[in-house]
mmCIF file with all atom_site columns, C-alpha atoms in Angstrom:
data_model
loop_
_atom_site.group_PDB
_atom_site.id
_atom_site.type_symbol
_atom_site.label_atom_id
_atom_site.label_alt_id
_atom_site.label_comp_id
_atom_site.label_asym_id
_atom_site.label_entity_id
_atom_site.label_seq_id
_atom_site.pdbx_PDB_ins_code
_atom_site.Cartn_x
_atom_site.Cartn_y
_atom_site.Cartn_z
_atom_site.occupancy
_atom_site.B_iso_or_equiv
_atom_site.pdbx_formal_charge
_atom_site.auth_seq_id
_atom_site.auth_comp_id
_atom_site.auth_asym_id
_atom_site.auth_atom_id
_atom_site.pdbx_PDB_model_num
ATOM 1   C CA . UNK P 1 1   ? 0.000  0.000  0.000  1.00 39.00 ? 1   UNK P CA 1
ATOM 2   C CA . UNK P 1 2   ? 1.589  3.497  -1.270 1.00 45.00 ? 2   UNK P CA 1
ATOM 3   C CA . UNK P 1 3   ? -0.551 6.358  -1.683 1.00 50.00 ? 3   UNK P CA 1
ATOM 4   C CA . UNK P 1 4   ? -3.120 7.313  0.543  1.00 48.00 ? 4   UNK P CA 1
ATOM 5   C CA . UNK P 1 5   ? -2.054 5.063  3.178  1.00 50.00 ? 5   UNK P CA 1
ATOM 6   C CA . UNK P 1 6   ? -2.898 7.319  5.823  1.00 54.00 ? 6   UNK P CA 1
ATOM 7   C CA . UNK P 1 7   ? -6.515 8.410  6.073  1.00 54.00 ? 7   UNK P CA 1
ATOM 8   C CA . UNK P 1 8   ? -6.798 12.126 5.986  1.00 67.00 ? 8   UNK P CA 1
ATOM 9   C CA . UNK P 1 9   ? -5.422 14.898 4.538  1.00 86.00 ? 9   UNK P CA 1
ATOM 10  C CA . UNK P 1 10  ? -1.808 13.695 4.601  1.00 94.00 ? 10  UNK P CA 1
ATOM 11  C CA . UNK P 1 11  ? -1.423 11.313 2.355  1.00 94.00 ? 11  UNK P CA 1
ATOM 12  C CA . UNK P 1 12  ? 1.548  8.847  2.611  1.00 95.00 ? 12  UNK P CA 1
ATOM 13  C CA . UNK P 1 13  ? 3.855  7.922  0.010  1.00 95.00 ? 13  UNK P CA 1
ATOM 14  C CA . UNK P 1 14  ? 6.401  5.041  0.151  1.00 96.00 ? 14  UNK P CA 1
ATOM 15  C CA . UNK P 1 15  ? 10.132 7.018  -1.612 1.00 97.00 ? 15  UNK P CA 1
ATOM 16  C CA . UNK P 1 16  ? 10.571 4.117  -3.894 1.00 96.00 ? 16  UNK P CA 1
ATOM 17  C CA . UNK P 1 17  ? 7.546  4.865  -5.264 1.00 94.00 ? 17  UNK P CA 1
ATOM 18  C CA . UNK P 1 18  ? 7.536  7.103  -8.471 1.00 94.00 ? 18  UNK P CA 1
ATOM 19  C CA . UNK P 1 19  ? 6.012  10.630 -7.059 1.00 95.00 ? 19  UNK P CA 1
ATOM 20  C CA . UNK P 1 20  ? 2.446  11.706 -8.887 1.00 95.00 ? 20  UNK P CA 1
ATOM 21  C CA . UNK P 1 21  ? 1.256  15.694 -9.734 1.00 93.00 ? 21  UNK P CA 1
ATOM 22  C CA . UNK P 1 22  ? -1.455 15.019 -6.862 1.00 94.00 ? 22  UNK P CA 1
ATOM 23  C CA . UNK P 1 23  ? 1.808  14.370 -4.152 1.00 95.00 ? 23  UNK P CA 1
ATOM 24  C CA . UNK P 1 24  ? 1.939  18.441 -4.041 1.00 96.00 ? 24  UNK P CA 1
ATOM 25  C CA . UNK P 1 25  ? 4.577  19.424 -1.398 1.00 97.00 ? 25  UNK P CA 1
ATOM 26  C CA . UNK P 1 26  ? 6.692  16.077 -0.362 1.00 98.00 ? 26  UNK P CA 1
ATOM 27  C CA . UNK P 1 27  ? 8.344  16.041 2.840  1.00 98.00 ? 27  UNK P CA 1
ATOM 28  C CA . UNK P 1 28  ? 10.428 12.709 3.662  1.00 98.00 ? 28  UNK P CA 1
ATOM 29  C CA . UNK P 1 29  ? 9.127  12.394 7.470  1.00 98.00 ? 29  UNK P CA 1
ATOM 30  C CA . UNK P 1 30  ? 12.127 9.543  8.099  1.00 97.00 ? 30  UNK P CA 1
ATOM 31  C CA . UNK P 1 31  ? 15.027 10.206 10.647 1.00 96.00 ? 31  UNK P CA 1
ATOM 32  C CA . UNK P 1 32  ? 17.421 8.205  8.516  1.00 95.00 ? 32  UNK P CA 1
ATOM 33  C CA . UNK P 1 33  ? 17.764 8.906  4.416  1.00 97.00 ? 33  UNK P CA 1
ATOM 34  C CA . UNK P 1 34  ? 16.069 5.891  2.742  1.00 96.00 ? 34  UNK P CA 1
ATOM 35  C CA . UNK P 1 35  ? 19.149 3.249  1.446  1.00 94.00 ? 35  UNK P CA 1
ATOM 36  C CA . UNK P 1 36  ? 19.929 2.827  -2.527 1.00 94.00 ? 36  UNK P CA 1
ATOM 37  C CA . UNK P 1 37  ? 17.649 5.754  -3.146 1.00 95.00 ? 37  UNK P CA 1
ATOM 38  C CA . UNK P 1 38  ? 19.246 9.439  -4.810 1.00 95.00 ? 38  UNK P CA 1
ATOM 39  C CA . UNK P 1 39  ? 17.783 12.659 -3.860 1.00 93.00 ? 39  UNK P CA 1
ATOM 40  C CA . UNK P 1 40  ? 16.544 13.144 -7.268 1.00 93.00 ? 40  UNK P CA 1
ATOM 41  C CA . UNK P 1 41  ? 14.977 10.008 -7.311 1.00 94.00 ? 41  UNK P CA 1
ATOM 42  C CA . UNK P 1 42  ? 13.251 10.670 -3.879 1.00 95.00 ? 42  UNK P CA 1
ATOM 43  C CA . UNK P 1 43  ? 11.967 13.795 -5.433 1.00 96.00 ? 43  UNK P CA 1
ATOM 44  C CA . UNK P 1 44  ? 11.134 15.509 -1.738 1.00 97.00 ? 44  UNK P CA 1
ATOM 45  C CA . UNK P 1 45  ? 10.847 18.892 -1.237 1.00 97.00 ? 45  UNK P CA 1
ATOM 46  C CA . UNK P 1 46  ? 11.872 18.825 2.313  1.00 97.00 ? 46  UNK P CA 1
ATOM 47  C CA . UNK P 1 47  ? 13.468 16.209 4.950  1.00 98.00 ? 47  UNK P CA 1
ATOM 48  C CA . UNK P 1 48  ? 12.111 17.097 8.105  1.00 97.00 ? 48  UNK P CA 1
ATOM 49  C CA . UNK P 1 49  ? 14.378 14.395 10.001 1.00 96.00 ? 49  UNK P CA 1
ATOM 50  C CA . UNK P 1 50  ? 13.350 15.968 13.638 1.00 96.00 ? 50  UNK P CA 1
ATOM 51  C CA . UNK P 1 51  ? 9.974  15.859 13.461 1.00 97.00 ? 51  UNK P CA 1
ATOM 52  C CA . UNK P 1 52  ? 10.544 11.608 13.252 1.00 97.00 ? 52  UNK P CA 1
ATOM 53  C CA . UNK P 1 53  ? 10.727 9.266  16.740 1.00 97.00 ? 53  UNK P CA 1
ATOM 54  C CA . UNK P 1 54  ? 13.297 9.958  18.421 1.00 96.00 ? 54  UNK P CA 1
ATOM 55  C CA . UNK P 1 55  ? 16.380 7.822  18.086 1.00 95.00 ? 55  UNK P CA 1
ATOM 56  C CA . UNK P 1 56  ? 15.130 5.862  21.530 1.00 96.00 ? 56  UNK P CA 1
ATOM 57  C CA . UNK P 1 57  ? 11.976 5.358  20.709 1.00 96.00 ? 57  UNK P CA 1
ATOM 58  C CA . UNK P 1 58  ? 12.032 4.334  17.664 1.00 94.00 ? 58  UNK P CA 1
ATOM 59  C CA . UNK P 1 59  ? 14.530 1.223  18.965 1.00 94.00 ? 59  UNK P CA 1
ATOM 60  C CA . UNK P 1 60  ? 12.427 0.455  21.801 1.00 96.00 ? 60  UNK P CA 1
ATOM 61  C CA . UNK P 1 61  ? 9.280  0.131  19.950 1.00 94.00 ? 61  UNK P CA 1
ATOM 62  C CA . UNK P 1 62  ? 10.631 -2.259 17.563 1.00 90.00 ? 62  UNK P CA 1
ATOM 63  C CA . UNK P 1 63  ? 11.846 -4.432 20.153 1.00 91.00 ? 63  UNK P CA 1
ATOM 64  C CA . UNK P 1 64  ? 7.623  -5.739 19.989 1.00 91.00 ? 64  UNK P CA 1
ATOM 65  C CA . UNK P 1 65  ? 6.419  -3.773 17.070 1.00 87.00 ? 65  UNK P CA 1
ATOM 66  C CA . UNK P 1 66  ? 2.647  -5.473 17.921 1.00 86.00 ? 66  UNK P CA 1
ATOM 67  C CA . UNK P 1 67  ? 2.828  -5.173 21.329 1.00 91.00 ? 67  UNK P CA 1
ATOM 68  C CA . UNK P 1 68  ? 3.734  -1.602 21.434 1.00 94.00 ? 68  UNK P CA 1
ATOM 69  C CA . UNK P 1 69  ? 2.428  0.573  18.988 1.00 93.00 ? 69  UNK P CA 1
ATOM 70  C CA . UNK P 1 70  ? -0.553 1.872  21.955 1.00 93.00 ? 70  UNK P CA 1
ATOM 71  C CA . UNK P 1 71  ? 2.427  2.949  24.085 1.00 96.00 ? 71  UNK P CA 1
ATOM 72  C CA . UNK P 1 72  ? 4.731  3.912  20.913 1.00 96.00 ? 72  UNK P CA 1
ATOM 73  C CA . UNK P 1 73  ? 1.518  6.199  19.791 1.00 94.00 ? 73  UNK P CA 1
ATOM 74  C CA . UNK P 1 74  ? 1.236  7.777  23.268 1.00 96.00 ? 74  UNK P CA 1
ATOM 75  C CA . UNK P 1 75  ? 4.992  8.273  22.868 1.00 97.00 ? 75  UNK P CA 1
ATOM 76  C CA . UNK P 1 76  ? 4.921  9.626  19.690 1.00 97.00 ? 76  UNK P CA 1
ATOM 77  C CA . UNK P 1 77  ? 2.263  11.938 20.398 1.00 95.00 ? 77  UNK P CA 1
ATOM 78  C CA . UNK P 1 78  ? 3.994  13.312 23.228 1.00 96.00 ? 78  UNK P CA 1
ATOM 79  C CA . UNK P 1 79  ? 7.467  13.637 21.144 1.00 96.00 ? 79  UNK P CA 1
ATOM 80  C CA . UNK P 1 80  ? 5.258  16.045 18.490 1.00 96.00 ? 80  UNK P CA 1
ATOM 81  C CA . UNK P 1 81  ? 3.994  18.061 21.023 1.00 94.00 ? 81  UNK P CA 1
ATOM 82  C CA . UNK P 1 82  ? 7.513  19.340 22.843 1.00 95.00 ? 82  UNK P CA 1
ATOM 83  C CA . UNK P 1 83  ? 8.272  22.936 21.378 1.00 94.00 ? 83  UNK P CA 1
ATOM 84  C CA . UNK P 1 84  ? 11.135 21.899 18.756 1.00 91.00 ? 84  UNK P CA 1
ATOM 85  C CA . UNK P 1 85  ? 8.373  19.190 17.083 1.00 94.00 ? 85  UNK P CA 1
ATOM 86  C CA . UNK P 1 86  ? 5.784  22.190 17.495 1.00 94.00 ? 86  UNK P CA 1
ATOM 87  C CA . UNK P 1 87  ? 7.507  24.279 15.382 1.00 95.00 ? 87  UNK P CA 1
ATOM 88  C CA . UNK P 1 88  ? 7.718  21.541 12.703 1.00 96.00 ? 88  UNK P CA 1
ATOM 89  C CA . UNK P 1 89  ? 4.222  20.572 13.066 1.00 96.00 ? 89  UNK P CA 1
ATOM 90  C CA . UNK P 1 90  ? 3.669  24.228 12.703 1.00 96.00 ? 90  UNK P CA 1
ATOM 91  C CA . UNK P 1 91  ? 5.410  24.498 9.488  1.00 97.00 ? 91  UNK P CA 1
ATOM 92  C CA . UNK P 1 92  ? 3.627  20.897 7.984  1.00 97.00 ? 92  UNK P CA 1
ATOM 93  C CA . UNK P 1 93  ? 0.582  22.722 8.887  1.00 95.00 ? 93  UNK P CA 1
ATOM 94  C CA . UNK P 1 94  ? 0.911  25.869 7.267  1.00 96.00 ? 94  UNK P CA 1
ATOM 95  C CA . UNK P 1 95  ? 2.085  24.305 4.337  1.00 96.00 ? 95  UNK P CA 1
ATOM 96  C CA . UNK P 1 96  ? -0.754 22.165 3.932  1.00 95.00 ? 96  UNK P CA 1
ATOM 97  C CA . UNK P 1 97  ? -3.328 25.896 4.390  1.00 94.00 ? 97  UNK P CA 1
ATOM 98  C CA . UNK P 1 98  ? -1.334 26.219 0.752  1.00 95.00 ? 98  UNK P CA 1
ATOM 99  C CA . UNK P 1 99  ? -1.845 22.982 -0.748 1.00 94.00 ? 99  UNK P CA 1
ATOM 100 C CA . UNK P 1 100 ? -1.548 19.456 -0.916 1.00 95.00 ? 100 UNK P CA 1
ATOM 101 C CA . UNK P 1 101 ? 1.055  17.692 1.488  1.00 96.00 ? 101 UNK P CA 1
ATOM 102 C CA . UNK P 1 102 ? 2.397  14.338 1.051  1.00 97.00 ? 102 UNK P CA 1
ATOM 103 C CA . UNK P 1 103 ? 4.319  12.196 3.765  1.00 97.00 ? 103 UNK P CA 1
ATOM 104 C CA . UNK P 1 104 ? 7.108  10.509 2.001  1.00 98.00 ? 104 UNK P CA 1
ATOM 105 C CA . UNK P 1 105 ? 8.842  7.746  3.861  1.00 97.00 ? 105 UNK P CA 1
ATOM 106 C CA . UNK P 1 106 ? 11.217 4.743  3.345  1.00 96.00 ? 106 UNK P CA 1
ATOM 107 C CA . UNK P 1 107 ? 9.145  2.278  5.919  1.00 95.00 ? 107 UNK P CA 1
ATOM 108 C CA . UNK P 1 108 ? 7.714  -0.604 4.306  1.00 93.00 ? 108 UNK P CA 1
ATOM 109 C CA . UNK P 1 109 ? 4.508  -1.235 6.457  1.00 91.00 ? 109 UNK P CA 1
ATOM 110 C CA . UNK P 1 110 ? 3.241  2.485  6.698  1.00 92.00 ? 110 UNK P CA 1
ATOM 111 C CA . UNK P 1 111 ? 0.216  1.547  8.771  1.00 90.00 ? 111 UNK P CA 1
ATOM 112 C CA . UNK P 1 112 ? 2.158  0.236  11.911 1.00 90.00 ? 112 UNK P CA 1
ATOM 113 C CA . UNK P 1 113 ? 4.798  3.079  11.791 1.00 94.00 ? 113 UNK P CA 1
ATOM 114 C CA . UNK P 1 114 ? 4.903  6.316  12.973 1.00 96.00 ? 114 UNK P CA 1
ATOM 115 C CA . UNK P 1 115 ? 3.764  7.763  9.602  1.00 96.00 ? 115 UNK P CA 1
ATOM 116 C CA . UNK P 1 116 ? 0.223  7.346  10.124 1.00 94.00 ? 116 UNK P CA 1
ATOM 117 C CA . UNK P 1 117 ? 0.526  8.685  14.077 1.00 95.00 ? 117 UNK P CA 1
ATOM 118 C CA . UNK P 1 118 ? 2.050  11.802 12.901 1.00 96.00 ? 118 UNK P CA 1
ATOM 119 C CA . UNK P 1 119 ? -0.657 12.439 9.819  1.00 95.00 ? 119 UNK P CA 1
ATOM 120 C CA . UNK P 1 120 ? -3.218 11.894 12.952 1.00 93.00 ? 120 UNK P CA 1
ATOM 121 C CA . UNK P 1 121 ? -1.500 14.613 14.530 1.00 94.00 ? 121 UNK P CA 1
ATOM 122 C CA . UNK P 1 122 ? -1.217 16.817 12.154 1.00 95.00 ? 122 UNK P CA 1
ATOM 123 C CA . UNK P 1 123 ? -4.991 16.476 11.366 1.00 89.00 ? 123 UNK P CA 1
ATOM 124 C CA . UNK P 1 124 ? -5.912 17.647 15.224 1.00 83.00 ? 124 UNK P CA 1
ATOM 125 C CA . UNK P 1 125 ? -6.960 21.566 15.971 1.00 62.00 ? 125 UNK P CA 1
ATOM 126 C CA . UNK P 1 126 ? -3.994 23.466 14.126 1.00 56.00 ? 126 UNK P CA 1
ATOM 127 C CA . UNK P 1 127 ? -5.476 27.068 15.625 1.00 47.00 ? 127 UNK P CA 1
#
């Protein structure tokens, strides 16, 4: 599953995938830059590495990717709201008030990664 991944209005793309007209703004939402992949290739407009888990969490939760994605949401979550993840989800935000917004990443199962906790984010109250 590629595009449209995430319900909502971010849309996730896999990077492999060739991008589309309808991607409008890509942003590669990945900490680390996907392997065997060029940056022409991955066609993003922006890598917002920091807005991604943290380097901690991200290890921890796949330690028992089914047995924590509750807790690695709640995590998550909390991650995007500290002020230096504001500011991105801030930015995400007001580029999406301008037009479409896709979520580019390298992960191969989007639905149990962070991709589709972050679009949920995203989505809540931006006032």
């Amino acid at each position: 599953m590629s595009a449209n991944a995430v319900p909502g209005r971010f849309p996730a793309r896999r990077v492999y995938d060739p991008p589309t007209p309808a991607d409008g703004t890509r942003l590669l939402v990945d900490r680390l830059w996907p392997r065997g992949i060029s940056k022409e290739r991955a066609a993003v407009d922006e890598w917002l590495r920091e807005i991604a888990p943290s380097r901690e969490l991200r290890s921890w939760y796949h330690e028992d990717r089914e047995g924590r994605f509750v807790a690695f949401t709640q995590r998550y979550d909390a991650e995007l709201a500290a002020p230096d993840r504001a500011r991105l989800v801030a930015h995400v935000r007001a580029l999406a008030r301008r037009g479409p917004v896709t979520l580019v990443t390298s992960v191969k199962d989007i639905e149990h990664s962070h991709v589709p906790v972050l679009a949920r984010h995203l989505d809540l109250d931006d006032s």
